[in-house]
PDB file of C-alpha atoms in Angstrom:
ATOM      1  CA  UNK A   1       9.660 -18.353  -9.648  1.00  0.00           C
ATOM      2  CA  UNK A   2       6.310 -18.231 -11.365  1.00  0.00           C
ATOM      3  CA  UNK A   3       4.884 -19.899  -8.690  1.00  0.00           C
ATOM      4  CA  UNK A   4       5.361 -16.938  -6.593  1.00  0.00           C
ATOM      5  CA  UNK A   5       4.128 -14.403  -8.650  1.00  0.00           C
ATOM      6  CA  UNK A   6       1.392 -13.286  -7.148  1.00  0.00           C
ATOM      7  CA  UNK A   7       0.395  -9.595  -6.031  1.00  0.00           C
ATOM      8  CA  UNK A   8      -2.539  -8.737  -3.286  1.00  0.00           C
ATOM      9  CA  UNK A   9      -4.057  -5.330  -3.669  1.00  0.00           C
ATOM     10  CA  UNK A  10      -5.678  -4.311  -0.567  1.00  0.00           C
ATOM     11  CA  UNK A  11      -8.181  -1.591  -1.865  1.00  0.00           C
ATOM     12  CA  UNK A  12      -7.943  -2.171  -5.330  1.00  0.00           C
ATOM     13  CA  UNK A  13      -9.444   0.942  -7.165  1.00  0.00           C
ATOM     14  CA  UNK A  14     -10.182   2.398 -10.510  1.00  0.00           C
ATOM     15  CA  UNK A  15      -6.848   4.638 -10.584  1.00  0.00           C
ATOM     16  CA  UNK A  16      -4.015   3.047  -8.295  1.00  0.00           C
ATOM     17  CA  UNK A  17      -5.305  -0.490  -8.075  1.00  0.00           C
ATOM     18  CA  UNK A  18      -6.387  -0.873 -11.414  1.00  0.00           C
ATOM     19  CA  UNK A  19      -3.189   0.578 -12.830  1.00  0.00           C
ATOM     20  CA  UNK A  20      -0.968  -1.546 -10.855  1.00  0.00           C
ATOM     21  CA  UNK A  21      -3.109  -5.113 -11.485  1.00  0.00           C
ATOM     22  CA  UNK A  22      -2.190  -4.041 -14.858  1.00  0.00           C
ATOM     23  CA  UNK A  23       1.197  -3.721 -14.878  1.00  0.00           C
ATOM     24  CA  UNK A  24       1.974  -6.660 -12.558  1.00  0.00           C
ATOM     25  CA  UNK A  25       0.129  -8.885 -15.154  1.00  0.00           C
ATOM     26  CA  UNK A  26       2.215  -7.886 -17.900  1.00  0.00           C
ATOM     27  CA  UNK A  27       5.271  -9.125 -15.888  1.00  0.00           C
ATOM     28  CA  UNK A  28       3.768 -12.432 -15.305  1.00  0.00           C
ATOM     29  CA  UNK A  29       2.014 -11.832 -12.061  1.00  0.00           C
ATOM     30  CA  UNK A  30      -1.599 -13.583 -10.852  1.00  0.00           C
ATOM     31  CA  UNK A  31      -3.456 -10.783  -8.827  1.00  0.00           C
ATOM     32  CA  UNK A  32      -5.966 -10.484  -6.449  1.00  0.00           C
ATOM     33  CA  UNK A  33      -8.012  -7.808  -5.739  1.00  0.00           C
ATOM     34  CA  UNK A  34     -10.011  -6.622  -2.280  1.00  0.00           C
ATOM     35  CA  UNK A  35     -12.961  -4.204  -2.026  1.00  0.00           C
ATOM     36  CA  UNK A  36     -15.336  -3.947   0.072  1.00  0.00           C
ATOM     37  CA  UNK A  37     -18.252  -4.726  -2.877  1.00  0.00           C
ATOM     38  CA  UNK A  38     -17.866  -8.426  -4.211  1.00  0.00           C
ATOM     39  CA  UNK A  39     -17.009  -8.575  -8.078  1.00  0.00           C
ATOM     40  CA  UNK A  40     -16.380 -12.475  -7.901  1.00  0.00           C
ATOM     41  CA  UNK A  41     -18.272 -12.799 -10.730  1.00  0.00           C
ATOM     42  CA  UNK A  42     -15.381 -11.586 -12.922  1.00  0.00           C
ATOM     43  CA  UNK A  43     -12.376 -13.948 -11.755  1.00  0.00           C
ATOM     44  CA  UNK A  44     -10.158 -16.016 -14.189  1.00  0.00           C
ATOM     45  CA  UNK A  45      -7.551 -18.232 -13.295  1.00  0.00           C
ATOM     46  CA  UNK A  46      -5.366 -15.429 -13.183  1.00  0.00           C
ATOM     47  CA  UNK A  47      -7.118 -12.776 -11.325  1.00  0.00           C
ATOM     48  CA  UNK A  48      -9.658 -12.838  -9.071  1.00  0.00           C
ATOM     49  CA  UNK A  49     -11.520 -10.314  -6.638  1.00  0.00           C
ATOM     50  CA  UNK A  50     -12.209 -11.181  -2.333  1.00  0.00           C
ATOM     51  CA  UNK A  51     -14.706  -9.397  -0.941  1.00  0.00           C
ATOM     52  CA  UNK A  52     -13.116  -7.235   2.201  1.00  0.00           C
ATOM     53  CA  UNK A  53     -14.067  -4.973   5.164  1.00  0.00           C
ATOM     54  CA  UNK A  54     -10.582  -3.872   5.865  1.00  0.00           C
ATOM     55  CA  UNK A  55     -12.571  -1.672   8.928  1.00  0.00           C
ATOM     56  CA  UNK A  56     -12.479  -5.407  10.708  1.00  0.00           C
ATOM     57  CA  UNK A  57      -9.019  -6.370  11.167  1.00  0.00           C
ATOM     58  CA  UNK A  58      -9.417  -9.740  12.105  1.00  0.00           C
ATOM     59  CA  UNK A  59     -10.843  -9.788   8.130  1.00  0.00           C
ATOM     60  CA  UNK A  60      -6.956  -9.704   6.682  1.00  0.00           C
ATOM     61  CA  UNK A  61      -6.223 -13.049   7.636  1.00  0.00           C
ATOM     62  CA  UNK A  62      -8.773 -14.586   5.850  1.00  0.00           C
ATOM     63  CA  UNK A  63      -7.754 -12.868   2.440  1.00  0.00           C
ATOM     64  CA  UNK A  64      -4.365 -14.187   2.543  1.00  0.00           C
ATOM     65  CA  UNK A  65      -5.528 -17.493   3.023  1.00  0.00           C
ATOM     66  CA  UNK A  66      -7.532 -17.121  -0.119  1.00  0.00           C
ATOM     67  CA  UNK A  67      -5.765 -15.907  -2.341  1.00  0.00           C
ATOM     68  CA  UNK A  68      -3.404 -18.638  -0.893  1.00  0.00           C
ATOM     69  CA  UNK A  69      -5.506 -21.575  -1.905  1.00  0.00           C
ATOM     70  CA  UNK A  70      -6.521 -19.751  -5.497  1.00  0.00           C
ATOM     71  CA  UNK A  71      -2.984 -17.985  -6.601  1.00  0.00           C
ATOM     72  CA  UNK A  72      -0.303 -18.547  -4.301  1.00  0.00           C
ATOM     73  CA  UNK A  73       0.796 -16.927  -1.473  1.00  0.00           C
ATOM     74  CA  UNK A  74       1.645 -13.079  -2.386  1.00  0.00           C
ATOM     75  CA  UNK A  75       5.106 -12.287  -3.078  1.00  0.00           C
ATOM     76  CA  UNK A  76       4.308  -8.845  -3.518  1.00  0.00           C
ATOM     77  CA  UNK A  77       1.414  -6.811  -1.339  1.00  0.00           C
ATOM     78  CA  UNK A  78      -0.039  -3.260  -2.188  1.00  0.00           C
ATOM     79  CA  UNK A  79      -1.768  -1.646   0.391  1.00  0.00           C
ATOM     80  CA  UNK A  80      -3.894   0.681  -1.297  1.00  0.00           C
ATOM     81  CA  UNK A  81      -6.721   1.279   1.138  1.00  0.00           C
ATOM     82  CA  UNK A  82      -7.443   4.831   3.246  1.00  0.00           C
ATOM     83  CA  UNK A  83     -10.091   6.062   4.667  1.00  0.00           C
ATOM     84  CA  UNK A  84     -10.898   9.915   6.421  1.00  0.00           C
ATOM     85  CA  UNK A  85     -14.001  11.457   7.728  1.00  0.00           C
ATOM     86  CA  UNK A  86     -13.384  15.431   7.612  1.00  0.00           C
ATOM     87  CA  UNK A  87     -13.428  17.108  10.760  1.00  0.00           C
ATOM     88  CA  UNK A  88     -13.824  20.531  10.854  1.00  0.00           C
ATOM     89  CA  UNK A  89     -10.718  22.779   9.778  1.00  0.00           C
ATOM     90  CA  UNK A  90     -10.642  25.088  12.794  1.00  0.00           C
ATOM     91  CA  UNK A  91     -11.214  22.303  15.769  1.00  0.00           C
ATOM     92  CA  UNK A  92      -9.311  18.926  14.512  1.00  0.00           C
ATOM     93  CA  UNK A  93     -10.809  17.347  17.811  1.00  0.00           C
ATOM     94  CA  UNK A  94     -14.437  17.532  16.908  1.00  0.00           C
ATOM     95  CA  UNK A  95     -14.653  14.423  15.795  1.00  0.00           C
ATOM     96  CA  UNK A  96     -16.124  11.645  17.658  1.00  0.00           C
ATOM     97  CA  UNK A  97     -13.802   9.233  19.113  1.00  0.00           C
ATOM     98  CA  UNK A  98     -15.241   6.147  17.829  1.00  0.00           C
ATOM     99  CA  UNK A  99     -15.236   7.879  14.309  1.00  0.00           C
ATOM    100  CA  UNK A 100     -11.531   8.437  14.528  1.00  0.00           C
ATOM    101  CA  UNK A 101     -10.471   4.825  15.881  1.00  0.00           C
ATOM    102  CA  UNK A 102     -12.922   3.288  13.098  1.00  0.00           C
ATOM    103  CA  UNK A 103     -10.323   5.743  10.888  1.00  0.00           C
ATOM    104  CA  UNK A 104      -7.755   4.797  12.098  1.00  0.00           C
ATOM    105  CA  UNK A 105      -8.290   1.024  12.149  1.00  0.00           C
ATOM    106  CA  UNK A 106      -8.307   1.090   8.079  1.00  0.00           C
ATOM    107  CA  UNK A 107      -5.337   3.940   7.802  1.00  0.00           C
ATOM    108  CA  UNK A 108      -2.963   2.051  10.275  1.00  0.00           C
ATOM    109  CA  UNK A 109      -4.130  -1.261  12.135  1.00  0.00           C
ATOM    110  CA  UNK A 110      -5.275  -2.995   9.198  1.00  0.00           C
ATOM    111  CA  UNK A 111      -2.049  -2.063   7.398  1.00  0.00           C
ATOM    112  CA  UNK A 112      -0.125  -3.705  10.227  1.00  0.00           C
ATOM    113  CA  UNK A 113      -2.220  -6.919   9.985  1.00  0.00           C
ATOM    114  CA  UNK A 114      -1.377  -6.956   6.318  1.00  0.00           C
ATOM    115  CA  UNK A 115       2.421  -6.785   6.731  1.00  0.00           C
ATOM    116  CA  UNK A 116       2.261  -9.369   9.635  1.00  0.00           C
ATOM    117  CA  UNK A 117       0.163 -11.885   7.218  1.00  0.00           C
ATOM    118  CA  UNK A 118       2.852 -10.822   3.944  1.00  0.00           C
ATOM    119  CA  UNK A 119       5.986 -11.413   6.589  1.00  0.00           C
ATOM    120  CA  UNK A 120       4.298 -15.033   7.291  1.00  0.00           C
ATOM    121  CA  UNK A 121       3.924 -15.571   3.705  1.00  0.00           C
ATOM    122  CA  UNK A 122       7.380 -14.193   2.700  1.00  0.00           C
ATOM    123  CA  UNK A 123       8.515 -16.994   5.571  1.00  0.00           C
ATOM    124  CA  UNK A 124       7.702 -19.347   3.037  1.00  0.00           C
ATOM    125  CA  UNK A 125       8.617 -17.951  -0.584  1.00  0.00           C
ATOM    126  CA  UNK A 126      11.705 -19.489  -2.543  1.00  0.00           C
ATOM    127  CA  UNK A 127      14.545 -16.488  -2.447  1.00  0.00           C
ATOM    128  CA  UNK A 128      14.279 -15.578  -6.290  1.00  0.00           C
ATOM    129  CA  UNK A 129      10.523 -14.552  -5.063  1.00  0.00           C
ATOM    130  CA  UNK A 130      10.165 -10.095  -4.992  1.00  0.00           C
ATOM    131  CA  UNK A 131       8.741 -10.118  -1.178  1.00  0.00           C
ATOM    132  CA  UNK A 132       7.905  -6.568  -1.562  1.00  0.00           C
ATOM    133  CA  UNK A 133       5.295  -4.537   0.795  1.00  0.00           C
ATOM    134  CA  UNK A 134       3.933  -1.294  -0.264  1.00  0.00           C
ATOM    135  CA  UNK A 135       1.876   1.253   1.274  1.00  0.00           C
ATOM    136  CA  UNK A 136       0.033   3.741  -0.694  1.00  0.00           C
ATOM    137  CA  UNK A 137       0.948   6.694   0.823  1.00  0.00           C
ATOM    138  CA  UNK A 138       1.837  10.614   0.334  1.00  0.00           C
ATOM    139  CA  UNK A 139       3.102  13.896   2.012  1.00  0.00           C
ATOM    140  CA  UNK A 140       1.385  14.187   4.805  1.00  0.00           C
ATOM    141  CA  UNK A 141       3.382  11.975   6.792  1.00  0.00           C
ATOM    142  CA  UNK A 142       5.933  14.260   7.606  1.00  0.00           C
ATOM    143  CA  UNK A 143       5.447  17.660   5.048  1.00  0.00           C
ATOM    144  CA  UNK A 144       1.957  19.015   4.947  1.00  0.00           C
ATOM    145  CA  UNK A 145      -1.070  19.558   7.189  1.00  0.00           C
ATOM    146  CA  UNK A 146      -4.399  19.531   5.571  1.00  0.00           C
ATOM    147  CA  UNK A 147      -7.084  20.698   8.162  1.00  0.00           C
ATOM    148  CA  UNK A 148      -9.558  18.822   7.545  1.00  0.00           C
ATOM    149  CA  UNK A 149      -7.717  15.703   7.179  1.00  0.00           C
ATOM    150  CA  UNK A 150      -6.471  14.684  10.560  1.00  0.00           C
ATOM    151  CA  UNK A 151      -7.409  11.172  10.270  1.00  0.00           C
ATOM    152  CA  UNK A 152      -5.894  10.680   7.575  1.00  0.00           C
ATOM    153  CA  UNK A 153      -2.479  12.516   8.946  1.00  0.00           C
ATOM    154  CA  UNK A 154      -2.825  10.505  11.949  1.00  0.00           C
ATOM    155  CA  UNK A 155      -2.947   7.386   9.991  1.00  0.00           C
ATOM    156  CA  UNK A 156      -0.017   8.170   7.122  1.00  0.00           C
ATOM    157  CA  UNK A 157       2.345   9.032   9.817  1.00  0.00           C
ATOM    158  CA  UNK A 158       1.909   5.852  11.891  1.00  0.00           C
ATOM    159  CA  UNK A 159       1.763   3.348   9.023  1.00  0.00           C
ATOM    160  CA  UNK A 160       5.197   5.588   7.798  1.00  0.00           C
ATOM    161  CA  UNK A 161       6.833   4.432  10.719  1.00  0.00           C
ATOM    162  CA  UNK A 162       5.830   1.116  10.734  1.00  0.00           C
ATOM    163  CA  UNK A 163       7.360   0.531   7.202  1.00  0.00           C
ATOM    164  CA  UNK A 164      10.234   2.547   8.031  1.00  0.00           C
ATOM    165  CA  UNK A 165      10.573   0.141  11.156  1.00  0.00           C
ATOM    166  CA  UNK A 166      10.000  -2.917   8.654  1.00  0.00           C
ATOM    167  CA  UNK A 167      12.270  -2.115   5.965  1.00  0.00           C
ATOM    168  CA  UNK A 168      15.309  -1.337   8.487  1.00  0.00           C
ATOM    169  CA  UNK A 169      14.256  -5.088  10.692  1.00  0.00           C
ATOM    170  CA  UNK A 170      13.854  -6.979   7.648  1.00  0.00           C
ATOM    171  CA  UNK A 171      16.316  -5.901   5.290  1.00  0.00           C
ATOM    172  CA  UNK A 172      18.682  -8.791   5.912  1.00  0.00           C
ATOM    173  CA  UNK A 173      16.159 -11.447   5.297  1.00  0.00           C
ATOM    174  CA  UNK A 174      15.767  -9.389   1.779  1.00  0.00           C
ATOM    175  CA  UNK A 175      11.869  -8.366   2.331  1.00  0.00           C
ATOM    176  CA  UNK A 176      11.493  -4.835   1.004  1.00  0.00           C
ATOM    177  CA  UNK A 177       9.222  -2.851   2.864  1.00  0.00           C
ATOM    178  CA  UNK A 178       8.173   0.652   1.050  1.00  0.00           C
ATOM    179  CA  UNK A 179       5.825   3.625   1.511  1.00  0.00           C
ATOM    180  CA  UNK A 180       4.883   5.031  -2.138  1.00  0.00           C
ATOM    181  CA  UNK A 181       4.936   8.801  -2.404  1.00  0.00           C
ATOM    182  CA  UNK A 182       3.974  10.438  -5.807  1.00  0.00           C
ATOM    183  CA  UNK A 183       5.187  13.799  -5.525  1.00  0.00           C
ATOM    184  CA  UNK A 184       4.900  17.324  -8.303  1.00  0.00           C
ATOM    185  CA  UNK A 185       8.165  17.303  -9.542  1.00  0.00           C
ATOM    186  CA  UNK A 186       9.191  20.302  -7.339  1.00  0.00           C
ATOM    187  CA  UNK A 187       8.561  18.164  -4.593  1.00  0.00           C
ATOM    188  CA  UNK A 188       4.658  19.691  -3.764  1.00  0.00           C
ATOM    189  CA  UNK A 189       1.839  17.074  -2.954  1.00  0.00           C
ATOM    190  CA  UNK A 190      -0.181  15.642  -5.885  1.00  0.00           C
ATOM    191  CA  UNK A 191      -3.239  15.792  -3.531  1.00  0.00           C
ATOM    192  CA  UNK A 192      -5.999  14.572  -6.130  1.00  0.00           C
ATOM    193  CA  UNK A 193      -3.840  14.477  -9.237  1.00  0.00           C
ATOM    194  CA  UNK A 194      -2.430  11.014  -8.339  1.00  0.00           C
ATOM    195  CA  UNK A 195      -1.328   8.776 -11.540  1.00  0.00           C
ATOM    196  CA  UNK A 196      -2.194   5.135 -11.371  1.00  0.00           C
ATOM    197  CA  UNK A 197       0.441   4.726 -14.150  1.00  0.00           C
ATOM    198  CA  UNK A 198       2.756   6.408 -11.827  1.00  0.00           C
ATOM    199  CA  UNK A 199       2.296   4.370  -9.374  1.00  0.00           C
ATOM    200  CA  UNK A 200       2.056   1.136 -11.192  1.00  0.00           C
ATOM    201  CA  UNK A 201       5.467   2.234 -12.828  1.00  0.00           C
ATOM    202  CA  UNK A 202       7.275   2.576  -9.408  1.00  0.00           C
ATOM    203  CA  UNK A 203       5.790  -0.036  -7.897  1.00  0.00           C
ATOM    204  CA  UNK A 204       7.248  -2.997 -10.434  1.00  0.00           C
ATOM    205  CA  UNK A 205      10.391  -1.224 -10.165  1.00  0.00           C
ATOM    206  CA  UNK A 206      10.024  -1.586  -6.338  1.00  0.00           C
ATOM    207  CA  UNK A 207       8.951  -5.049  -6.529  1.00  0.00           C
ATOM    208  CA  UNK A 208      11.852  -5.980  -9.222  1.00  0.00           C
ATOM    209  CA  UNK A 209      14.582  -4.120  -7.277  1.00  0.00           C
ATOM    210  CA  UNK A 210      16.750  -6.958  -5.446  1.00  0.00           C
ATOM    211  CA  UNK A 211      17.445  -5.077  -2.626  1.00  0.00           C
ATOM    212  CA  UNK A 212      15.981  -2.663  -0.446  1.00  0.00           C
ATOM    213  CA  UNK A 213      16.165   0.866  -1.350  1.00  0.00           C
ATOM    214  CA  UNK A 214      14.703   4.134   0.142  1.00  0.00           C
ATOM    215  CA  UNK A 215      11.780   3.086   2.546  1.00  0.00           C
ATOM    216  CA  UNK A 216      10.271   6.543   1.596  1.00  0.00           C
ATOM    217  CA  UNK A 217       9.836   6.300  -2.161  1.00  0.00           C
ATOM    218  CA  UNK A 218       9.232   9.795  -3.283  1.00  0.00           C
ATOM    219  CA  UNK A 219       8.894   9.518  -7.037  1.00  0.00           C
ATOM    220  CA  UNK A 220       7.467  11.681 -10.086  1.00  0.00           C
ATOM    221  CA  UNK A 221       5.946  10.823 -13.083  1.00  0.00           C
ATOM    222  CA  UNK A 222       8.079   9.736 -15.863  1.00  0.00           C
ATOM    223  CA  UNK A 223      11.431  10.821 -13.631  1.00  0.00           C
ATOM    224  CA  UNK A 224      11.214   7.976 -11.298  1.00  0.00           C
ATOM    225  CA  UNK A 225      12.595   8.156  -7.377  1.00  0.00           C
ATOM    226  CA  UNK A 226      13.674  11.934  -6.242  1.00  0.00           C
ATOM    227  CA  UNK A 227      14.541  12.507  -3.066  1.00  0.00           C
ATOM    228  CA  UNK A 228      12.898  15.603  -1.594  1.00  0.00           C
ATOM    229  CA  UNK A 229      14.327  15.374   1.936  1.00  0.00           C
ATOM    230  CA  UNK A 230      16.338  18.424   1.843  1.00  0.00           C
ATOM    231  CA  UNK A 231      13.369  20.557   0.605  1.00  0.00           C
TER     232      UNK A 231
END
């Protein structure tokens, strides 16, 4: 089993990223970071950072084939990436086209190359090994519309139902497949209040849990999972 604990941030920030590196280690995990600004300067054995442009898909291959040869293959992937450019609030079509595919290609295309290289890897894993996916993601998938913002709608609600897809396909094969939702606890977005210990919390539990549970995982600090589909 040790041999198999290793988690893959893609997008591995100061809040989120940083969080969850954290509490992954404490359970025993090697990590690797991505960004797009090398920091290779800084690895250890245990944890080391791959420089990425997640905006070039073909580039997702390549990072699970290093962190392959360094850690392991991933038993557990965070997808922790986004990206928006703000069009304006009163004409959600302004922006240029190549603008919102370049968007787009981080928010949803990359995420799909990611679970397509973690599936391969999870191919391969011994079955006490967490296989866990999970996508950074939040309300606007199916509850709010922020003007400004349609990129990053666009790309929340496609990746949603890719790992809604993924969790119901893969289920029997025990690879758990989860889009992360940090929520107010009366079920109102966080928008830039997001916890990384939050986060980092849920996301063990996620990665822990031996089967899969709700592919939406709406959860609030210090309460853990609450399901807000009824509201």
């Amino acid at each position: 089993m040790s041999a198999s604990k290793v988690l893959l941030i893609l997008g591995s920030g100061p809040n989120v990223g940083k969080s969850v590196a954290q509490a992954f280690i404490a359970k025993g995990y090697k990590v690797a970071h991505t960004s797009r600004k090398s920091r290779e300067n800084s690895n250890t054995a245990d944890e080391i950072n791959i420089a990425a442009d997640l905006s070039k898909p073909e580039s997702v291959a390549e990072v699970f084939t290093q962190v392959k040869e360094k850690l392991g293959i991933p038993s557990v992937v965070v997808y922790n990436a986004a990206a928006y450019n703000a069009n304006e609030p009163k004409n959600p079509v302004s922006l240029p086209v190549s603008t919102f595919a370049q968007d787009l290609t981080i928010n949803v295309t990359s995420v799909y190359a990611a679970a397509q290289q973690a599936v391969a890897g999870f191919e391969q894993l011994p079955n006490p090994a967490s296989r866990t996916f999970i996508y950074t993601g939040n309300i606007m998938n199916d509850k709010v519309v922020i003007g400004p913002l349609l990129t990053l709608g666009v790309g929340k609600s496609a990746t949603a139902h890719i790992i809604q897809n993924a969790a119901a396909a893969y289920a029997e094969k025990g690879y758990k497949f989860y889009y992360g939702d940090e929520r107010q606890p009366d079920g109102t977005p966080m928008y830039n209040e997001i916890s990384g210990e939050a986060h980092a919390t849920a996301y063990v539990e996620l990665a822990e849990g031996a089967e899969q549970g709700p592919w939406q995982y709406t959860f609030v600090k210090n309460q853990g999972y609450k399901d807000f589909s009824q509201t």
